[in-house]
Coordinates of C-alpha atoms and ligand atoms in Angstrom, one line a residue:
X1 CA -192.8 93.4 -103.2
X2 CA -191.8 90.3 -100.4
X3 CA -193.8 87.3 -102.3
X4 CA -195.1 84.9 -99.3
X5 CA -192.3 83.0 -99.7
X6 CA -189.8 85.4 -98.3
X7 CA -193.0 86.7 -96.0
X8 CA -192.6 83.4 -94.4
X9 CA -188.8 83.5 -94.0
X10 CA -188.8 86.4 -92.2
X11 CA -191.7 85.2 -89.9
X12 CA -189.4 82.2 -89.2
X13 CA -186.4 84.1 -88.4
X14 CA -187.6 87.2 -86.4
X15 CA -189.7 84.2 -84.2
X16 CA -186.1 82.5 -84.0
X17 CA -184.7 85.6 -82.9
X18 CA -187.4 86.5 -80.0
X19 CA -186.6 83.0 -78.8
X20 CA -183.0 84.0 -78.7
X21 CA -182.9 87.1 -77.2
X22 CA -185.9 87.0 -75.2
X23 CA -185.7 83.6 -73.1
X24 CA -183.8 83.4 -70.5
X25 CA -183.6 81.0 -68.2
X26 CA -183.0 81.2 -64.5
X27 CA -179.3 80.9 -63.0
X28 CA -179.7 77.8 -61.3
X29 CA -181.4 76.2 -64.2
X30 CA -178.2 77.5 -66.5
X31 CA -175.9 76.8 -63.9
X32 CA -176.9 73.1 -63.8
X33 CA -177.3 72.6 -67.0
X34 CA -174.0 74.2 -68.2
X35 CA -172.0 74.3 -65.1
X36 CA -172.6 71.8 -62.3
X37 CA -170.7 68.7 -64.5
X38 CA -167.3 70.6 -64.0
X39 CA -167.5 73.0 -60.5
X40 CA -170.0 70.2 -58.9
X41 CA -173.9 70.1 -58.0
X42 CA -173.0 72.5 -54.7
X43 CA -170.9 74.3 -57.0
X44 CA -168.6 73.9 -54.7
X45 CA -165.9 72.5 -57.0
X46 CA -165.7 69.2 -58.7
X47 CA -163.6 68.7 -61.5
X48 CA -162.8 72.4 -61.0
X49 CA -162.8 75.0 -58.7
X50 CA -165.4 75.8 -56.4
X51 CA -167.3 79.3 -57.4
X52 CA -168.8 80.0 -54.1
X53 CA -166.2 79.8 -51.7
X54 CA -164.7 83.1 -52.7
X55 CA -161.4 82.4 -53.8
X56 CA -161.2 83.1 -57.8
X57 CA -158.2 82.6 -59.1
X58 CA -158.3 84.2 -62.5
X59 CA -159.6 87.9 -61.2
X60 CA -162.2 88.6 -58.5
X61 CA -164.0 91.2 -60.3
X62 CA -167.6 91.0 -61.7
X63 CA -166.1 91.9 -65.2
X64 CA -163.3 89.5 -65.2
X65 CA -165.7 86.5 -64.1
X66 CA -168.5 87.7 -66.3
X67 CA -165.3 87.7 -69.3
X68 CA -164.6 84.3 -67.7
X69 CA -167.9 83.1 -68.3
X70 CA -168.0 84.3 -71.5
X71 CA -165.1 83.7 -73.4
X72 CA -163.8 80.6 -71.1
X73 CA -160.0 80.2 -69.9
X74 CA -158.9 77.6 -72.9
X75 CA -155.8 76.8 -71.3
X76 CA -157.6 75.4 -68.2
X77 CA -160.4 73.6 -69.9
X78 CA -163.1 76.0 -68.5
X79 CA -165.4 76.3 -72.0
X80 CA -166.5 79.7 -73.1
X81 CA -170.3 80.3 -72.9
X82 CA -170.6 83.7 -74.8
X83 CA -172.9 81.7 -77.4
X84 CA -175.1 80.0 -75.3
X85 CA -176.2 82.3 -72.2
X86 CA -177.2 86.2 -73.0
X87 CA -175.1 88.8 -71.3
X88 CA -177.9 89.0 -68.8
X89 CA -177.8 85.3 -67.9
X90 CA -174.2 85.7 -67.3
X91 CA -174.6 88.5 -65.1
X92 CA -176.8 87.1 -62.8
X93 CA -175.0 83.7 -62.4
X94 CA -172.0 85.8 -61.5
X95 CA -174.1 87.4 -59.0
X96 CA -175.5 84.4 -57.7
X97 CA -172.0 83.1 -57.2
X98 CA -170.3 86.7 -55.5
X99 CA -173.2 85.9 -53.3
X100 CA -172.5 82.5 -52.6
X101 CA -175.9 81.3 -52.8
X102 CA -175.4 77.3 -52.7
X103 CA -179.2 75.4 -53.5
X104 CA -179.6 74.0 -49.7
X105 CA -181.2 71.3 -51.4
X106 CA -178.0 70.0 -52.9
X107 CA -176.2 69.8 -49.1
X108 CA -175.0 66.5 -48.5
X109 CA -177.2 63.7 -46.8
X110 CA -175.9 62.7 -43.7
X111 CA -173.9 60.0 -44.4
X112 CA -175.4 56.5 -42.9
X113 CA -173.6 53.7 -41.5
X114 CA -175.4 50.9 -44.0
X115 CA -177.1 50.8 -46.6
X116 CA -179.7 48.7 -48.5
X117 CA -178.8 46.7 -51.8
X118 CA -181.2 44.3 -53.7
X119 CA -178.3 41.4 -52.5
X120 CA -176.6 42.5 -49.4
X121 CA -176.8 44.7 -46.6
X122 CA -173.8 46.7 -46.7
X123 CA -172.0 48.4 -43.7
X124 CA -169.9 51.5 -44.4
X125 CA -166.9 52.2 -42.0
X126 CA -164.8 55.5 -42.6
X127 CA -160.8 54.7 -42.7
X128 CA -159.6 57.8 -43.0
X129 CA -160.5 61.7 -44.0
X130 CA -157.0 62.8 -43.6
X131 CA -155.5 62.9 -47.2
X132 CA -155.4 66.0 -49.9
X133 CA -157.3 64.9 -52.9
X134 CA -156.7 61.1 -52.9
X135 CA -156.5 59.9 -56.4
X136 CA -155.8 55.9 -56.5
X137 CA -155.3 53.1 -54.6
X138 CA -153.5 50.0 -54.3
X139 CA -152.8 46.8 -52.0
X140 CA -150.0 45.6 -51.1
X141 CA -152.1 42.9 -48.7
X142 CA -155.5 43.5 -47.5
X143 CA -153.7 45.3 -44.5
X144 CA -151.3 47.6 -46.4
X145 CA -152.6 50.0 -48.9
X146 CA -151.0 52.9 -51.1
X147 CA -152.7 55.8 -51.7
X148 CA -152.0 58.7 -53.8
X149 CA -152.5 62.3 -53.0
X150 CA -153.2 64.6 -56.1
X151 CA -150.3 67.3 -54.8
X152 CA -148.1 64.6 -54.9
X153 CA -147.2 62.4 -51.9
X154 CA -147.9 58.8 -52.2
X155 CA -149.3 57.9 -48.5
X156 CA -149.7 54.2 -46.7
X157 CA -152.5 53.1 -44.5
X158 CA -151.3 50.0 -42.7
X159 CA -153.9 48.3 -40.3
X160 CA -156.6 50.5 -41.4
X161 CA -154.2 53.6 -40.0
X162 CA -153.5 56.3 -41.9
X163 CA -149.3 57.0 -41.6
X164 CA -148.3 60.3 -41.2
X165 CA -145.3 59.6 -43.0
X166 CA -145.7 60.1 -47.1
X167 CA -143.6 58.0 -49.1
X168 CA -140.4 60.2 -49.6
X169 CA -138.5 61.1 -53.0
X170 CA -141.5 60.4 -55.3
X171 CA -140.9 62.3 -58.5
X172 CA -142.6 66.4 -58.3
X173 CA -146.0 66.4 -60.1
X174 CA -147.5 68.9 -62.8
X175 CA -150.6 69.7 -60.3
X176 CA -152.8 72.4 -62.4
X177 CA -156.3 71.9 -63.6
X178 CA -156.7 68.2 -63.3
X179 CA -153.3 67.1 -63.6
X180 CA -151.4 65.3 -60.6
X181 CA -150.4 62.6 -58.6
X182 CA -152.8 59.8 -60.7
X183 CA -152.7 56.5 -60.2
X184 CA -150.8 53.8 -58.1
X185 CA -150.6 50.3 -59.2
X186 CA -148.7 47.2 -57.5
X187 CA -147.6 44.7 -59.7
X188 CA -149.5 41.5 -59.9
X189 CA -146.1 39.8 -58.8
X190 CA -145.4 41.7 -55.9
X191 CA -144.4 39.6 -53.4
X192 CA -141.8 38.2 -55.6
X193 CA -140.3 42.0 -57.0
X194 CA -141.4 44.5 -55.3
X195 CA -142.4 46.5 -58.2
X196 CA -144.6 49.7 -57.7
X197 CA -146.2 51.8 -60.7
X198 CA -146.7 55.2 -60.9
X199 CA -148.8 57.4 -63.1
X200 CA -148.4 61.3 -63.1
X201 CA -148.4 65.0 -64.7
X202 CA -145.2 65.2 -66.1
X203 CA -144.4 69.1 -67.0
X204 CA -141.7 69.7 -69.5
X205 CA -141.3 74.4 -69.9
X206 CA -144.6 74.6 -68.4
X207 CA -146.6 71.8 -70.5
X208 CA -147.9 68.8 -69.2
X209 CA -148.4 65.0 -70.6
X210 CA -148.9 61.8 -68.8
X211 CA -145.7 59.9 -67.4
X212 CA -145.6 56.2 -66.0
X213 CA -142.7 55.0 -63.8
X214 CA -142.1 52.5 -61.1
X215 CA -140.3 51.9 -58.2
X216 CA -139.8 50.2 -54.8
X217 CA -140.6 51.3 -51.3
X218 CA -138.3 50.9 -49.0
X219 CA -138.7 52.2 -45.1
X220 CA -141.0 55.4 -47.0
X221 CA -138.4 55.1 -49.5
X222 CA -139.0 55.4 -53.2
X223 CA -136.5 53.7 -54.3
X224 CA -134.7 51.8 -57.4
X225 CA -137.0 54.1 -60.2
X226 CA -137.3 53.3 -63.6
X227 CA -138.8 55.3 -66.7
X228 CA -141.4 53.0 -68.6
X229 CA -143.3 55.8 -70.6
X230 CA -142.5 58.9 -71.3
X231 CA -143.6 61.1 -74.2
X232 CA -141.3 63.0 -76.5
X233 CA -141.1 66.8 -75.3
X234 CA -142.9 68.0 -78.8
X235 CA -145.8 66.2 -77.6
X236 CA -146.4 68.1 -74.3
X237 CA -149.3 70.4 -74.4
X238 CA -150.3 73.6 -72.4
X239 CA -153.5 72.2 -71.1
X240 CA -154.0 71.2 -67.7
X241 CA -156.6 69.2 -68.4
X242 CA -157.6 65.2 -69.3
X243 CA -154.7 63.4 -68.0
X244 CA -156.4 60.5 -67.7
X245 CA -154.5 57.7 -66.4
X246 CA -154.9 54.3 -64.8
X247 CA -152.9 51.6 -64.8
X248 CA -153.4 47.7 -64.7
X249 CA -151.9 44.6 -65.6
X250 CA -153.2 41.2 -67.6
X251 CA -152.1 37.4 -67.3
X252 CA -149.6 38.1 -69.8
X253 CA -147.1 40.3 -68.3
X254 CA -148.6 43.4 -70.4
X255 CA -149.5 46.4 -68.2
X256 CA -151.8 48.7 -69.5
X257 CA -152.1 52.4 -69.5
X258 CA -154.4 55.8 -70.6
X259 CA -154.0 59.4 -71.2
X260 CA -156.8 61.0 -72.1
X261 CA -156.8 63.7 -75.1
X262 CA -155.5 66.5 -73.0
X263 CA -157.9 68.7 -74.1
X264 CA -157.3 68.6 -77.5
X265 CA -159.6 66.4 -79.1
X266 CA -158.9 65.6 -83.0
X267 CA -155.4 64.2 -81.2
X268 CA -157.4 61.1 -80.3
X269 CA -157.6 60.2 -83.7
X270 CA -153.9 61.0 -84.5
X271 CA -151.7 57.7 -84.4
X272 CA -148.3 60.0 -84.1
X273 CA -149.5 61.5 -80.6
X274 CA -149.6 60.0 -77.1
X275 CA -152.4 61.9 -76.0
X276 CA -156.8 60.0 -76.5
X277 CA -155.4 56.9 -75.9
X278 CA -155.0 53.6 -74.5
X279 CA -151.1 52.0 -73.9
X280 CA -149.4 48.8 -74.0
X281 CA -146.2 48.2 -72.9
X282 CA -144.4 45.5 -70.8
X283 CA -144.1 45.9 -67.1
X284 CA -140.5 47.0 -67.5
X285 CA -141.9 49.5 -70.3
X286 CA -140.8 47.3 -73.5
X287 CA -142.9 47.0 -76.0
X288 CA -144.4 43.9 -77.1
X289 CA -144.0 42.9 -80.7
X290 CA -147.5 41.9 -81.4
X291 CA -148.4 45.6 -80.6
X292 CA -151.1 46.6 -83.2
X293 CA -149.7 49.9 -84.8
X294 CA -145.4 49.0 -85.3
X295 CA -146.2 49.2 -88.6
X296 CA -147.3 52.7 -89.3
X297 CA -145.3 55.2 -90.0
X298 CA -144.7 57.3 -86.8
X299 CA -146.9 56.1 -84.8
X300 CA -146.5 56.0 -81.3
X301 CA -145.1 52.2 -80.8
X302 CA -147.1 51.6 -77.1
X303 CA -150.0 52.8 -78.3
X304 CA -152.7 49.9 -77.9
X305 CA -156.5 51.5 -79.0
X306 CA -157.2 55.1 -80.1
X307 CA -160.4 57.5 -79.9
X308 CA -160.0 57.9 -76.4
X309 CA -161.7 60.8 -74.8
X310 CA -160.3 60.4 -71.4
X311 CA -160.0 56.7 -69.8
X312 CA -160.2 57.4 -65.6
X313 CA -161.1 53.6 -65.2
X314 CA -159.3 50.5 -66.5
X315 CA -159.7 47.2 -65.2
X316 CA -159.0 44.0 -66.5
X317 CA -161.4 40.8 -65.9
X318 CA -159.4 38.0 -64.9
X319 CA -161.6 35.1 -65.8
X320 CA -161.6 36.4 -69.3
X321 CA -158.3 39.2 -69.3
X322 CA -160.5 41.2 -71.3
X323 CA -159.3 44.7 -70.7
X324 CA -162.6 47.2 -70.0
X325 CA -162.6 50.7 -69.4
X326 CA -164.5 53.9 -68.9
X327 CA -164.2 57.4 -69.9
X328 CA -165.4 60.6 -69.6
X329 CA -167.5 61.8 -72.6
X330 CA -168.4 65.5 -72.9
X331 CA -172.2 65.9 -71.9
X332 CA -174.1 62.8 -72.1
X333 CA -171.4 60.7 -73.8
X334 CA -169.6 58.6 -70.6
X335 CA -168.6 55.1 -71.8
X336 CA -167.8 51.9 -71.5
X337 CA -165.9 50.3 -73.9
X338 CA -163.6 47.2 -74.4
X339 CA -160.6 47.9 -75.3
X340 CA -159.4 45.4 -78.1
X341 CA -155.8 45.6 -79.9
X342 CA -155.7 48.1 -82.4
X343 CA -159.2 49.7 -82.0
X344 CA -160.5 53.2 -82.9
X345 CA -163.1 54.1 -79.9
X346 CA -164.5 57.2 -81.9
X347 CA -163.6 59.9 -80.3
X348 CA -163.6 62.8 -81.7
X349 CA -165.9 62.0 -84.7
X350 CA -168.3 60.2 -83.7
X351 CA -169.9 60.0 -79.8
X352 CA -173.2 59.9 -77.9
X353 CA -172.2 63.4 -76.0
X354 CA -172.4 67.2 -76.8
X355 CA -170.9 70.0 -76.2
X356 CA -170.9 71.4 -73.0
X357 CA -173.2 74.5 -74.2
X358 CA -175.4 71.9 -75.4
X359 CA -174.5 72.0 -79.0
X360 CA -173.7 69.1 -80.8
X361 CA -170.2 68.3 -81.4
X362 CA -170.8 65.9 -84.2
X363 CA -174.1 64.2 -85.1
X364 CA -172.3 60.9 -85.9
X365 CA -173.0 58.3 -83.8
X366 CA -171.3 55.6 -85.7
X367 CA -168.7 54.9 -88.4
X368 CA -167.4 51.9 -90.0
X369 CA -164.0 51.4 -88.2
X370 CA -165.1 52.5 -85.2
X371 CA -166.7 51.1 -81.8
X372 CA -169.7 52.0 -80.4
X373 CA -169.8 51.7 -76.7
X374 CA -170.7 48.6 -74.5
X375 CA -173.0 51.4 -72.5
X376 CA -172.9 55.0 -72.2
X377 CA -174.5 57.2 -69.8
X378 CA -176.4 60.2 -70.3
X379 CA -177.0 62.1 -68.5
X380 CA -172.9 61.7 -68.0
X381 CA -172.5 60.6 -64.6
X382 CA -168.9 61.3 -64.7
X383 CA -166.9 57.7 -64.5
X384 CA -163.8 57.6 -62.4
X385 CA -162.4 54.6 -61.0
X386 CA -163.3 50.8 -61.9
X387 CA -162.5 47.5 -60.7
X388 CA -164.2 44.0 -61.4
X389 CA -165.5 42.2 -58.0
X390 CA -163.9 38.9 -57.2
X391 CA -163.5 37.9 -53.3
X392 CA -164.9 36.1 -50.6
X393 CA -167.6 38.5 -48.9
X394 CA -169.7 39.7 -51.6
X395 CA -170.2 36.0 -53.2
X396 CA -173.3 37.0 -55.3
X397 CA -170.7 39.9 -57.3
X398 CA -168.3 37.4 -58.1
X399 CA -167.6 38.8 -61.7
X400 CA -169.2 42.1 -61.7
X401 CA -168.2 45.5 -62.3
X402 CA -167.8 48.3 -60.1
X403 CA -168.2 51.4 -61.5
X404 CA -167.6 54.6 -59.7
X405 CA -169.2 58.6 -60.6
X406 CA -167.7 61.8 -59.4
X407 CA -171.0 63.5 -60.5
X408 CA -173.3 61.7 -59.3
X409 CA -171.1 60.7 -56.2
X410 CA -172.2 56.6 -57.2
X411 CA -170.9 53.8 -56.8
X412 CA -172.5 51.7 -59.1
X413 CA -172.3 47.8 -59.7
X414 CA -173.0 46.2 -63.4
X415 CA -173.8 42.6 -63.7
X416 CA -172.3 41.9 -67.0
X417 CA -173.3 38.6 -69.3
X418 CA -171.5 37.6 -72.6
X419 CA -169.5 41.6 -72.7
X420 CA -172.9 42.7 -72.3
X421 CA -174.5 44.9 -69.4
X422 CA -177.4 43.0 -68.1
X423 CA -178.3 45.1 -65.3
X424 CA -176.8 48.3 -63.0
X425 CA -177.8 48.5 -59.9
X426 CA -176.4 52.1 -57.7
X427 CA -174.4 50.9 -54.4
X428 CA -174.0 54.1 -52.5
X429 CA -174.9 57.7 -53.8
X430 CA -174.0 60.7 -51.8
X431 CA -171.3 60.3 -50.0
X432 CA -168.9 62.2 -51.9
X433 CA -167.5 62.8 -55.4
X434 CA -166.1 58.8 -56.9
X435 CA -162.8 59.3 -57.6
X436 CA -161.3 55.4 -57.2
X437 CA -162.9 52.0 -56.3
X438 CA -160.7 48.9 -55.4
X439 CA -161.4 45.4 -54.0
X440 CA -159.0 44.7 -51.4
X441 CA -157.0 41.0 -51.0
X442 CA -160.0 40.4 -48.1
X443 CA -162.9 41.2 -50.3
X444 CA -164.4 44.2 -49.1
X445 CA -164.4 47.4 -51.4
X446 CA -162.4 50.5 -50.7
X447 CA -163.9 53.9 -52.4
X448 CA -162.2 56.9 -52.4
X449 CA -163.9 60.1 -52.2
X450 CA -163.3 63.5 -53.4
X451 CA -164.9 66.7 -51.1
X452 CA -164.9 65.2 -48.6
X453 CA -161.6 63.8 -49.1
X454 CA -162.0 60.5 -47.6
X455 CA -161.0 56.7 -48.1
X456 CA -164.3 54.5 -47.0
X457 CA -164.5 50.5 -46.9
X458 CA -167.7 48.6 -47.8
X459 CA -168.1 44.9 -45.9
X460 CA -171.7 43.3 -46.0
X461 CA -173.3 43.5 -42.9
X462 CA -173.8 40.7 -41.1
Ligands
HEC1 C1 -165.7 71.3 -68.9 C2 -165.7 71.7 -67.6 C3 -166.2 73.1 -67.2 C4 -167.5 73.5 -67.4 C5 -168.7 72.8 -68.1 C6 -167.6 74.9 -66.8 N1 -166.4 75.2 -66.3 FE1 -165.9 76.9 -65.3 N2 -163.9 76.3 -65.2 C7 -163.5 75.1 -65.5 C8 -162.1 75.0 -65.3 C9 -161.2 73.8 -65.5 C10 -161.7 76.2 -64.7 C11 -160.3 76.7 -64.3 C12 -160.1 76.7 -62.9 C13 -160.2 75.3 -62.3 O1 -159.4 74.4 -62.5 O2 -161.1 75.1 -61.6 C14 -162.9 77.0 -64.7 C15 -163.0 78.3 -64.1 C16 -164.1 79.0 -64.0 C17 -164.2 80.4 -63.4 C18 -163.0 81.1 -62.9 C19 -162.8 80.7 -61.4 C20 -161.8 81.5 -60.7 O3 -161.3 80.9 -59.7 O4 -161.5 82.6 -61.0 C21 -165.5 80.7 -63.5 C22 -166.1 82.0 -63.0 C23 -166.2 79.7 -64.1 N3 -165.4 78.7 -64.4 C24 -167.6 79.7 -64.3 C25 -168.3 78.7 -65.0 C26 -169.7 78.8 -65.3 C27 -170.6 79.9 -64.9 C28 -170.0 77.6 -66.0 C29 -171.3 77.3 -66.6 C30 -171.9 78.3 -67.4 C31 -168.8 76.9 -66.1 N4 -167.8 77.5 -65.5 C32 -168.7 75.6 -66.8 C33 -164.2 74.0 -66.1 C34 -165.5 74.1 -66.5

């Protein structure tokens, strides 16, 4: 005979099993809260491909995207979602996506000319919506700027003109998944050396890791290259996925560099790989003897902090040359951290996020030994691109932080006091997916947008 003991047990796990089996939630309600972080709030791509525009790359058939949904495509980063949705959920967002039924609600605004901040009126002029997924940008003067294209090309805007010339003899690019053309960077001496820094895909047999060079222009020449980081060929991985990489300089003469964990996430942790972390080397890629790990066994020699998830925005301060960054956390878990010599950031063990089927990855949210973040954001907005404000038109952000979101298609602006985040305060929303955000040499602030693919300048309006 059951006692009431194991009557009660069984209660609780046949009422955990109707829950289960029985609830099922609508396909827009899974789709954004599984999907839209990665294939965008229009689901019309983001991070990842669009799924409504009919173009499916891995097999066009219900069962293969149903299989898709279900088990996920681990080389490209797509998660599998067998546990979380019921076969019938899965179903009918594959329907809803053969069907191409986009939420009209999600359509972008209608982008306006200015818009209203608590300190400025700001005036938004479009420079140019001719480039292929612009990725970073640079300045040589307030008039000449570098962009990079995610293909490959690195382009120039001169005079607020876009040239329909790329930059020729550039090195070829690993672009899969999110891996690229990355970041451009001029060195803080330029006018003096002419020095121009690259960071990019690099594929080795088909696997892909994070490669910084630098070079000169000359007449849309690259010119005069030289290797400064480049990992060993066993550390490649088949991901295509969490690249990272930015690229800034201090006062010292260090520059500074991420890759993010390409995917494979206890590599973070692990000293001996390239991949979860933060760099520094010199600007002619030696590395400086007061680097915090030369001393362990193996370890990478550049490598500057660890517990990385995936860096997109590094920007030094220079009143203070503290070193800041963001990075993408799974669900819930973006950060901002700064990054100090020899630090362990946490990733993979402990972190505000969760997986992206909502399970946690690790109920740790700190450790001795490891850094909690300045500020995360959940829900994640996505972070991507950072620079701090100094310049002559926006005097009342002398000293903040510019933040930008590809998610949330924000720029936002942090008003930061004694390495703390005092207030946030979102500049412009909706006008496209954050991927960079620079100050140029005349003060204004140049974002660059993903879908639409555009470069847009913000000047207070007078
Ligand atoms: C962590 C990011 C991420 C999340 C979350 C995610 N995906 Fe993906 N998905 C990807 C990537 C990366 C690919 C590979 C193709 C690409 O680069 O876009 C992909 C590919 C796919 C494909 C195949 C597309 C094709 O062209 O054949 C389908 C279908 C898909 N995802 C559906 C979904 C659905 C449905 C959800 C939510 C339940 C989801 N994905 C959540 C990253 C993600």
């Amino acid at each position: 005979m059951p006692n009431r003991f194991t009557i009660t047990l069984l209660l609780i796990a046949f009422i955990g099993f109707t829950n289960l089996s029985c609830q099922t939630n609508s396909p827009l309600s899974n789709y954004n809260e599984y999907c839209a972080t990665c294939h965008g709030d229009d689901m019309n791509g983001g991070n990842s491909a669009s799924l409504i525009d009919g173009v499916w790359a891995y097999g066009s058939d219900v069962e293969s995207i149903n299989k898709n949904i279900k088990d996920g495509i681990e080389l490209d980063g797509m998660p599998a979602f067998g546990d979380v949705l019921s076969q019938k959920e899965i179903n009918e967002l594959t329907q809803m996506f053969i069907k191409g039924e986009q939420p009209q609600f999600l359509q972008n605004l209608s982008p306006s000319e200015k818009v209203e901040t608590f300190d400025y009126d700001v005036s938004i002029v479009e420079i140019t919506d001719d480039l292929e997924e612009p990725w970073g940008i640079a300045f040589l003067d307030a008039s000449t700027i570098l962009v990079t294209e995610k293909p490959g090309p690195v382009r120039i805007i001169e005079n607020g003109k876009l040239r329909e010339k790329p930059i020729a003899g550039t090195p070829d690019v690993f672009y899969h998944g999110q891996g690229g053309m990355l970041d451009v960077s001029v060195d803080p001496e330029f006018a003096q050396n002419q020095w121009i820094y690259l960071a990019y895909s690099h594929e080795i047999n088909g696997k892909g890791m994070t490669k910084i060079i630098r070079g000169k222009i000359d007449n849309y020449n690259w010119i005069n290259e030289e290797l400064l980081f480049e990992a060993p060929s066993e550390f490649y991985v088949d991901t295509r996925h969490h690249f990272g990489s930015r690229i800034v300089f201090d006062s010292k003469g260090h520059l500074y560099f991420s890759i993010g964990d390409r995917g494979k996430r206890n590599h973070a942790q692990d000293l001996t790989k390239p991949n979860g972390k933060v760099h520094r080397i010199f600007k002619d890629g030696k590395i400086p003897n007061d680097n915090p790990f030369l001393n362990v066994e193996n370890a990478i020699p550049s490598i500057y902090s660890y517990g990385n998830r995936n860096p997109q925005g590094l920007a030094v301060d220079p009143e203070t040359d503290l070193l800041w960054a963001t990075e993408h956390g799974q669900k819930g878990g973006d950060e901002l951290n700064i990054i100090r010599s020899g630090n362990n950031y946490g990733w993979d063990v402990i972190t505000y996020g969760v997986n992206y089927d909502g399970t946690e990855s690790t109920e740790k949210r700190k450790m001795p030994g490891m850094e909690v973040p300045i500020l995360f954001w959940r829900p994640s907005i996505a972070v991507c691109g950072l620079d701090f404000y100094y310049g002559n038109l926006f005097d009342k952000w002398n000293g903040h932080l510019l933040v930008g979101a590809l998610k949330f298609e924000e720029v936002r602006i942090l008003d930061i006091e004694d390495e703390r985040v005092i207030h946030q305060e979102i500049l412009i929303k909706d006008k496209g997916r954050v991927r960079d955000v620079a100050v140029s040499p005349d003060g204004s602030i140049y974002v660059v947008l993903n879908s639409p693919d555009k470069i847009i300048r913000l000047t207070p309006d007078n």
